[in-house]
Amino acid sequence: MKVNRITLWSVDLTSHDTYYMAEGKTCDTVKTHVLCLDTDTGLKGWGEVCPIPHYLPAFADGVPSALQDMAPEILGITPTGIDAPMRKLDGFLQGHLHAKSIVDMALWDLYGKVTGLPLYALLGGRSCRDMPLYHSITCIAPEDMARIAKEAYATGIRQFQVKLGADADWQADAERLIRVREAVGDGPLVYGDWNCGATKLHATRTGRAVADRDIMLEQPCKTLEDCAAVRQATGLPMKIDESAYDLASLMRAAELGVLDAVALKLSKFGGLSAMRRARDLAVHLGAEICAECTWGSDIVTAAALHFAASTPQAALLNTCDLSSYVSPRIAPGCPTRKMGRIAPPEGAGLGVTPDMDILGPPILELD
């Protein structure tokens, strides 16, 4: 069996609510790419990647060009072992991890279909029947954020990511955290996320204002060193996101004492193969893991859910049903949240078959 055709689609995904983040970052309508790798046996492997603009050094419109460049190395791959061909792609094209993640994901989907096994079985075996979700709350007025949190709580959600910094007002950020904490009561996890958009002073003042509350901070500053300074000044636990992208960055975060929790995202690491290695290290370092990706619909959500289901239960903080935040749903029959939890799709590989009418005409076909 060999890969003999590469097909790529582009689909615009619109968030149900515009996401406002620090430093003027927004997430409204973004472009996701969907990849199909055909084989000479008729099996198809699916992948998806959706970088958010201004979030990471990943350019959505660069995906087609990167795939064209990698195509000679992809065509002819035997998809019954993923690490070797991905190492070859790493040597062929430096960087561009988001573009490689879509290929890696499709190869894993094919591997599952060849073996007849769901992806979680190939990623280490199923540790969780279903997994806890967090709900992400856009950075708007504190009272509106509290209302969103209360509505999500009523659906069973018990973990809340509170976006901060859209107005560069540390007191407003403190109020956001306090209002959300009061709305959901004691017990649920509440953490404030600046997406690297706070200064040390801003984050420290916010953190000290809520230091008597049960609050976690997420990636306030651009560097791990500045995040560590905030961690030390506030005494609040910290989750790292943007600065966690390879094994060395995980080691450095642990050395600085800011790796209480970490977001492992497929497009940051270059796919499931690299993220599986990062998971092993994160577990070893004692970090709790958020298993997800930057953005996207049902295919990338399915990959994250399989990864989460195979993560040791004690090390899994949460996962994210990215597809529930956007429309259209690329594969409308895929799993949805139930009482704040979600399970991976059933079936071989990812267990996802996209709706071809939603995908529309492809933007790239190579064989």
mmCIF file of N, CA, C and O in Angstrom, residues 264-333:
data_model
loop_
_atom_site.group_PDB
_atom_site.id
_atom_site.type_symbol
_atom_site.label_atom_id
_atom_site.label_comp_id
_atom_site.label_asym_id
_atom_site.label_seq_id
_atom_site.Cartn_x
_atom_site.Cartn_y
_atom_site.Cartn_z
ATOM 1 N N LEU A 264 -0.727 21.017 24.976
ATOM 2 C CA LEU A 264 -0.079 20.332 23.857
ATOM 3 C C LEU A 264 -1.013 20.447 22.661
ATOM 4 O O LEU A 264 -2.127 19.923 22.680
ATOM 5 N N LYS A 265 -0.538 21.146 21.627
ATOM 6 C CA LYS A 265 -1.368 21.420 20.453
ATOM 7 C C LYS A 265 -0.721 20.822 19.215
ATOM 8 O O LYS A 265 0.460 21.022 18.948
ATOM 9 N N LEU A 266 -1.524 20.114 18.446
ATOM 10 C CA LEU A 266 -1.017 19.352 17.307
ATOM 11 C C LEU A 266 -0.233 20.214 16.332
ATOM 12 O O LEU A 266 0.849 19.833 15.885
ATOM 13 N N SER A 267 -0.757 21.386 15.991
ATOM 14 C CA SER A 267 -0.089 22.196 14.972
ATOM 15 C C SER A 267 1.204 22.807 15.481
ATOM 16 O O SER A 267 2.088 23.139 14.691
ATOM 17 N N LYS A 268 1.341 22.977 16.803
ATOM 18 C CA LYS A 268 2.588 23.523 17.357
ATOM 19 C C LYS A 268 3.716 22.505 17.292
ATOM 20 O O LYS A 268 4.872 22.860 17.078
ATOM 21 N N PHE A 269 3.380 21.246 17.521
ATOM 22 C CA PHE A 269 4.410 20.204 17.612
ATOM 23 C C PHE A 269 4.664 19.501 16.281
ATOM 24 O O PHE A 269 5.676 18.835 16.126
ATOM 25 N N GLY A 270 3.741 19.626 15.334
ATOM 26 C CA GLY A 270 3.930 18.982 14.044
ATOM 27 C C GLY A 270 3.168 17.689 13.887
ATOM 28 O O GLY A 270 3.487 16.881 13.021
ATOM 29 N N GLY A 271 2.138 17.494 14.735
ATOM 30 C CA GLY A 271 1.298 16.318 14.582
ATOM 31 C C GLY A 271 1.338 15.383 15.769
ATOM 32 O O GLY A 271 1.979 15.630 16.793
ATOM 33 N N LEU A 272 0.643 14.268 15.613
ATOM 34 C CA LEU A 272 0.500 13.289 16.688
ATOM 35 C C LEU A 272 1.813 12.610 17.043
ATOM 36 O O LEU A 272 2.053 12.293 18.206
ATOM 37 N N SER A 273 2.664 12.386 16.064
ATOM 38 C CA SER A 273 3.921 11.677 16.326
ATOM 39 C C SER A 273 4.784 12.449 17.312
ATOM 40 O O SER A 273 5.246 11.905 18.322
ATOM 41 N N ALA A 274 5.004 13.735 17.039
ATOM 42 C CA ALA A 274 5.826 14.556 17.922
ATOM 43 C C ALA A 274 5.114 14.830 19.240
ATOM 44 O O ALA A 274 5.745 14.885 20.302
ATOM 45 N N MET A 275 3.793 14.988 19.191
ATOM 46 C CA MET A 275 3.067 15.298 20.419
ATOM 47 C C MET A 275 3.040 14.095 21.364
ATOM 48 O O MET A 275 2.993 14.260 22.580
ATOM 49 N N ARG A 276 3.090 12.912 20.813
ATOM 50 C CA ARG A 276 3.154 11.711 21.660
ATOM 51 C C ARG A 276 4.451 11.700 22.466
ATOM 52 O O ARG A 276 4.463 11.363 23.644
ATOM 53 N N ARG A 277 5.557 12.117 21.840
ATOM 54 C CA ARG A 277 6.828 12.198 22.566
ATOM 55 C C ARG A 277 6.781 13.301 23.628
ATOM 56 O O ARG A 277 7.293 13.143 24.740
ATOM 57 N N ALA A 278 6.135 14.424 23.280
ATOM 58 C CA ALA A 278 5.997 15.516 24.246
ATOM 59 C C ALA A 278 5.144 15.081 25.432
ATOM 60 O O ALA A 278 5.410 15.463 26.577
ATOM 61 N N ARG A 279 4.125 14.286 25.167
ATOM 62 C CA ARG A 279 3.280 13.792 26.260
ATOM 63 C C ARG A 279 4.076 12.955 27.237
ATOM 64 O O ARG A 279 3.941 13.110 28.456
ATOM 65 N N ASP A 280 4.915 12.072 26.726
ATOM 66 C CA ASP A 280 5.723 11.227 27.608
ATOM 67 C C ASP A 280 6.601 12.083 28.516
ATOM 68 O O ASP A 280 6.735 11.802 29.714
ATOM 69 N N LEU A 281 7.189 13.140 27.952
ATOM 70 C CA LEU A 281 8.038 14.004 28.751
ATOM 71 C C LEU A 281 7.208 14.800 29.760
ATOM 72 O O LEU A 281 7.602 14.938 30.933
ATOM 73 N N ALA A 282 6.062 15.333 29.326
ATOM 74 C CA ALA A 282 5.214 16.105 30.227
ATOM 75 C C ALA A 282 4.748 15.262 31.407
ATOM 76 O O ALA A 282 4.728 15.724 32.553
ATOM 77 N N VAL A 283 4.400 14.010 31.147
ATOM 78 C CA VAL A 283 3.997 13.105 32.234
ATOM 79 C C VAL A 283 5.166 12.893 33.183
ATOM 80 O O VAL A 283 5.020 12.935 34.410
ATOM 81 N N HIS A 284 6.343 12.682 32.622
ATOM 82 C CA HIS A 284 7.542 12.482 33.442
ATOM 83 C C HIS A 284 7.826 13.703 34.319
ATOM 84 O O HIS A 284 8.237 13.564 35.485
ATOM 85 N N LEU A 285 7.567 14.891 33.774
ATOM 86 C CA LEU A 285 7.849 16.127 34.499
ATOM 87 C C LEU A 285 6.748 16.502 35.484
ATOM 88 O O LEU A 285 6.878 17.483 36.220
ATOM 89 N N GLY A 286 5.656 15.749 35.478
ATOM 90 C CA GLY A 286 4.583 15.988 36.438
ATOM 91 C C GLY A 286 3.599 17.062 36.033
ATOM 92 O O GLY A 286 2.831 17.553 36.874
ATOM 93 N N ALA A 287 3.571 17.437 34.759
ATOM 94 C CA ALA A 287 2.628 18.461 34.291
ATOM 95 C C ALA A 287 1.294 17.825 33.948
ATOM 96 O O ALA A 287 1.232 16.682 33.483
ATOM 97 N N GLU A 288 0.216 18.571 34.166
ATOM 98 C CA GLU A 288 -1.091 18.137 33.681
ATOM 99 C C GLU A 288 -1.296 18.687 32.271
ATOM 100 O O GLU A 288 -0.891 19.807 31.957
ATOM 101 N N ILE A 289 -1.936 17.885 31.428
ATOM 102 C CA ILE A 289 -1.949 18.123 29.981
ATOM 103 C C ILE A 289 -3.324 18.539 29.494
ATOM 104 O O ILE A 289 -4.332 17.892 29.805
ATOM 105 N N CYS A 290 -3.337 19.622 28.725
ATOM 106 C CA CYS A 290 -4.506 19.979 27.923
ATOM 107 C C CYS A 290 -4.224 19.485 26.507
ATOM 108 O O CYS A 290 -3.276 19.942 25.865
ATOM 109 N N ALA A 291 -5.017 18.545 26.018
ATOM 110 C CA ALA A 291 -4.798 17.923 24.709
ATOM 111 C C ALA A 291 -5.710 18.582 23.679
ATOM 112 O O ALA A 291 -6.936 18.425 23.742
ATOM 113 N N GLU A 292 -5.116 19.304 22.718
ATOM 114 C CA GLU A 292 -5.952 20.042 21.780
ATOM 115 C C GLU A 292 -5.151 20.490 20.561
ATOM 116 O O GLU A 292 -4.079 19.972 20.278
ATOM 117 N N CYS A 293 -5.672 21.495 19.851
ATOM 118 C CA CYS A 293 -4.941 22.142 18.773
ATOM 119 C C CYS A 293 -5.300 23.617 18.788
ATOM 120 O O CYS A 293 -6.015 24.082 19.681
ATOM 121 N N THR A 294 -4.797 24.364 17.810
ATOM 122 C CA THR A 294 -5.022 25.806 17.804
ATOM 123 C C THR A 294 -6.482 26.146 17.521
ATOM 124 O O THR A 294 -7.095 26.950 18.225
ATOM 125 N N TRP A 295 -7.056 25.554 16.492
ATOM 126 C CA TRP A 295 -8.445 25.821 16.108
ATOM 127 C C TRP A 295 -8.825 24.783 15.070
ATOM 128 O O TRP A 295 -7.993 23.982 14.644
ATOM 129 N N GLY A 296 -10.085 24.763 14.639
ATOM 130 C CA GLY A 296 -10.454 23.820 13.601
ATOM 131 C C GLY A 296 -11.828 23.233 13.815
ATOM 132 O O GLY A 296 -12.585 23.646 14.697
ATOM 133 N N SER A 297 -12.134 22.234 12.998
ATOM 134 C CA SER A 297 -13.447 21.594 13.044
ATOM 135 C C SER A 297 -13.288 20.126 13.451
ATOM 136 O O SER A 297 -12.448 19.795 14.279
ATOM 137 N N ASP A 298 -14.072 19.247 12.846
ATOM 138 C CA ASP A 298 -14.240 17.891 13.376
ATOM 139 C C ASP A 298 -13.041 16.973 13.204
ATOM 140 O O ASP A 298 -12.827 16.080 14.032
ATOM 141 N N ILE A 299 -12.247 17.161 12.158
ATOM 142 C CA ILE A 299 -11.141 16.239 11.933
ATOM 143 C C ILE A 299 -10.046 16.454 12.967
ATOM 144 O O ILE A 299 -9.578 15.509 13.624
ATOM 145 N N VAL A 300 -9.641 17.722 13.144
ATOM 146 C CA VAL A 300 -8.599 18.002 14.127
ATOM 147 C C VAL A 300 -9.120 17.767 15.550
ATOM 148 O O VAL A 300 -8.378 17.315 16.430
ATOM 149 N N THR A 301 -10.409 18.012 15.775
ATOM 150 C CA THR A 301 -10.992 17.699 17.085
ATOM 151 C C THR A 301 -10.920 16.217 17.361
ATOM 152 O O THR A 301 -10.570 15.781 18.473
ATOM 153 N N ALA A 302 -11.230 15.399 16.360
ATOM 154 C CA ALA A 302 -11.167 13.941 16.543
ATOM 155 C C ALA A 302 -9.759 13.499 16.903
ATOM 156 O O ALA A 302 -9.565 12.652 17.791
ATOM 157 N N ALA A 303 -8.758 14.061 16.238
ATOM 158 C CA ALA A 303 -7.369 13.696 16.539
ATOM 159 C C ALA A 303 -7.022 14.056 17.985
ATOM 160 O O ALA A 303 -6.397 13.262 18.706
ATOM 161 N N ALA A 304 -7.434 15.242 18.424
ATOM 162 C CA ALA A 304 -7.161 15.658 19.801
ATOM 163 C C ALA A 304 -7.878 14.762 20.802
ATOM 164 O O ALA A 304 -7.333 14.438 21.862
ATOM 165 N N LEU A 305 -9.091 14.334 20.479
ATOM 166 C CA LEU A 305 -9.852 13.480 21.401
ATOM 167 C C LEU A 305 -9.229 12.094 21.516
ATOM 168 O O LEU A 305 -9.178 11.520 22.618
ATOM 169 N N HIS A 306 -8.758 11.537 20.418
ATOM 170 C CA HIS A 306 -8.059 10.246 20.483
ATOM 171 C C HIS A 306 -6.787 10.373 21.313
ATOM 172 O O HIS A 306 -6.463 9.486 22.115
ATOM 173 N N PHE A 307 -6.072 11.475 21.115
ATOM 174 C CA PHE A 307 -4.856 11.704 21.887
ATOM 175 C C PHE A 307 -5.187 11.828 23.372
ATOM 176 O O PHE A 307 -4.513 11.247 24.230
ATOM 177 N N ALA A 308 -6.237 12.571 23.683
ATOM 178 C CA ALA A 308 -6.637 12.740 25.080
ATOM 179 C C ALA A 308 -7.060 11.416 25.701
ATOM 180 O O ALA A 308 -6.712 11.117 26.857
ATOM 181 N N ALA A 309 -7.801 10.610 24.948
ATOM 182 C CA ALA A 309 -8.285 9.336 25.482
ATOM 183 C C ALA A 309 -7.156 8.368 25.787
ATOM 184 O O ALA A 309 -7.297 7.487 26.650
ATOM 185 N N SER A 310 -6.019 8.527 25.111
ATOM 186 C CA SER A 310 -4.872 7.639 25.331
ATOM 187 C C SER A 310 -3.855 8.221 26.302
ATOM 188 O O SER A 310 -2.826 7.604 26.571
ATOM 189 N N THR A 311 -4.137 9.413 26.831
ATOM 190 C CA THR A 311 -3.252 10.044 27.803
ATOM 191 C C THR A 311 -3.562 9.503 29.197
ATOM 192 O O THR A 311 -4.742 9.325 29.533
ATOM 193 N N PRO A 312 -2.551 9.207 30.008
ATOM 194 C CA PRO A 312 -2.830 8.721 31.361
ATOM 195 C C PRO A 312 -3.838 9.619 32.073
ATOM 196 O O PRO A 312 -3.683 10.845 32.092
ATOM 197 N N GLN A 313 -4.855 9.012 32.637
ATOM 198 C CA GLN A 313 -5.963 9.787 33.188
ATOM 199 C C GLN A 313 -5.506 10.789 34.247
ATOM 200 O O GLN A 313 -5.987 11.923 34.297
ATOM 201 N N ALA A 314 -4.561 10.403 35.072
ATOM 202 C CA ALA A 314 -4.089 11.292 36.135
ATOM 203 C C ALA A 314 -3.351 12.503 35.577
ATOM 204 O O ALA A 314 -3.236 13.525 36.271
ATOM 205 N N ALA A 315 -2.843 12.392 34.352
ATOM 206 C CA ALA A 315 -2.082 13.489 33.751
ATOM 207 C C ALA A 315 -2.923 14.362 32.834
ATOM 208 O O ALA A 315 -2.440 15.375 32.330
ATOM 209 N N LEU A 316 -4.185 13.991 32.598
ATOM 210 C CA LEU A 316 -5.028 14.734 31.658
ATOM 211 C C LEU A 316 -5.818 15.805 32.400
ATOM 212 O O LEU A 316 -6.703 15.495 33.198
ATOM 213 N N LEU A 317 -5.490 17.057 32.144
ATOM 214 C CA LEU A 317 -6.248 18.160 32.720
ATOM 215 C C LEU A 317 -7.588 18.298 32.006
ATOM 216 O O LEU A 317 -8.646 18.314 32.636
ATOM 217 N N ASN A 318 -7.536 18.393 30.680
ATOM 218 C CA ASN A 318 -8.758 18.558 29.901
ATOM 219 C C ASN A 318 -8.453 18.418 28.422
ATOM 220 O O ASN A 318 -7.294 18.239 28.021
ATOM 221 N N THR A 319 -9.492 18.516 27.616
ATOM 222 C CA THR A 319 -9.365 18.593 26.163
ATOM 223 C C THR A 319 -10.364 19.627 25.676
ATOM 224 O O THR A 319 -11.046 20.272 26.479
ATOM 225 N N CYS A 320 -10.446 19.816 24.359
ATOM 226 C CA CYS A 320 -11.303 20.872 23.814
ATOM 227 C C CYS A 320 -12.044 20.364 22.584
ATOM 228 O O CYS A 320 -11.439 19.784 21.678
ATOM 229 N N ASP A 321 -13.354 20.594 22.558
ATOM 230 C CA ASP A 321 -14.163 20.264 21.379
ATOM 231 C C ASP A 321 -14.197 21.480 20.454
ATOM 232 O O ASP A 321 -15.191 22.193 20.356
ATOM 233 N N LEU A 322 -13.090 21.709 19.775
ATOM 234 C CA LEU A 322 -12.951 22.881 18.917
ATOM 235 C C LEU A 322 -14.118 23.037 17.949
ATOM 236 O O LEU A 322 -14.577 24.148 17.683
ATOM 237 N N SER A 323 -14.608 21.923 17.428
ATOM 238 C CA SER A 323 -15.675 21.969 16.423
ATOM 239 C C SER A 323 -16.974 22.548 16.976
ATOM 240 O O SER A 323 -17.823 22.990 16.198
ATOM 241 N N SER A 324 -17.140 22.558 18.303
ATOM 242 C CA SER A 324 -18.377 23.105 18.870
ATOM 243 C C SER A 324 -18.381 24.624 18.883
ATOM 244 O O SER A 324 -19.421 25.246 19.117
ATOM 245 N N TYR A 325 -17.231 25.252 18.629
ATOM 246 C CA TYR A 325 -17.127 26.707 18.666
ATOM 247 C C TYR A 325 -17.327 27.343 17.297
ATOM 248 O O TYR A 325 -17.355 28.568 17.202
ATOM 249 N N VAL A 326 -17.417 26.530 16.239
ATOM 250 C CA VAL A 326 -17.396 27.077 14.883
ATOM 251 C C VAL A 326 -18.493 26.467 14.016
ATOM 252 O O VAL A 326 -19.088 25.443 14.345
ATOM 253 N N SER A 327 -18.718 27.112 12.912
ATOM 254 C CA SER A 327 -19.550 26.543 11.850
ATOM 255 C C SER A 327 -18.898 26.890 10.507
ATOM 256 O O SER A 327 -18.229 27.916 10.395
ATOM 257 N N PRO A 328 -19.043 25.995 9.522
ATOM 258 C CA PRO A 328 -19.817 24.756 9.562
ATOM 259 C C PRO A 328 -19.067 23.632 10.275
ATOM 260 O O PRO A 328 -17.845 23.715 10.466
ATOM 261 N N ARG A 329 -19.806 22.593 10.645
ATOM 262 C CA ARG A 329 -19.197 21.357 11.102
ATOM 263 C C ARG A 329 -18.808 20.555 9.871
ATOM 264 O O ARG A 329 -19.644 20.222 9.028
ATOM 265 N N ILE A 330 -17.534 20.224 9.747
ATOM 266 C CA ILE A 330 -17.055 19.518 8.553
ATOM 267 C C ILE A 330 -17.582 18.086 8.505
ATOM 268 O O ILE A 330 -17.842 17.542 7.431
ATOM 269 N N ALA A 331 -17.740 17.469 9.660
ATOM 270 C CA ALA A 331 -18.310 16.117 9.747
ATOM 271 C C ALA A 331 -19.416 16.173 10.801
ATOM 272 O O ALA A 331 -19.170 15.911 11.984
ATOM 273 N N PRO A 332 -20.620 16.548 10.402
ATOM 274 C CA PRO A 332 -21.686 16.856 11.369
ATOM 275 C C PRO A 332 -22.044 15.711 12.323
ATOM 276 O O PRO A 332 -22.586 15.963 13.392
ATOM 277 N N GLY A 333 -21.735 14.478 11.971
ATOM 278 C CA GLY A 333 -22.108 13.359 12.832
ATOM 279 C C GLY A 333 -21.102 13.038 13.914
ATOM 280 O O GLY A 333 -21.252 12.040 14.631
#
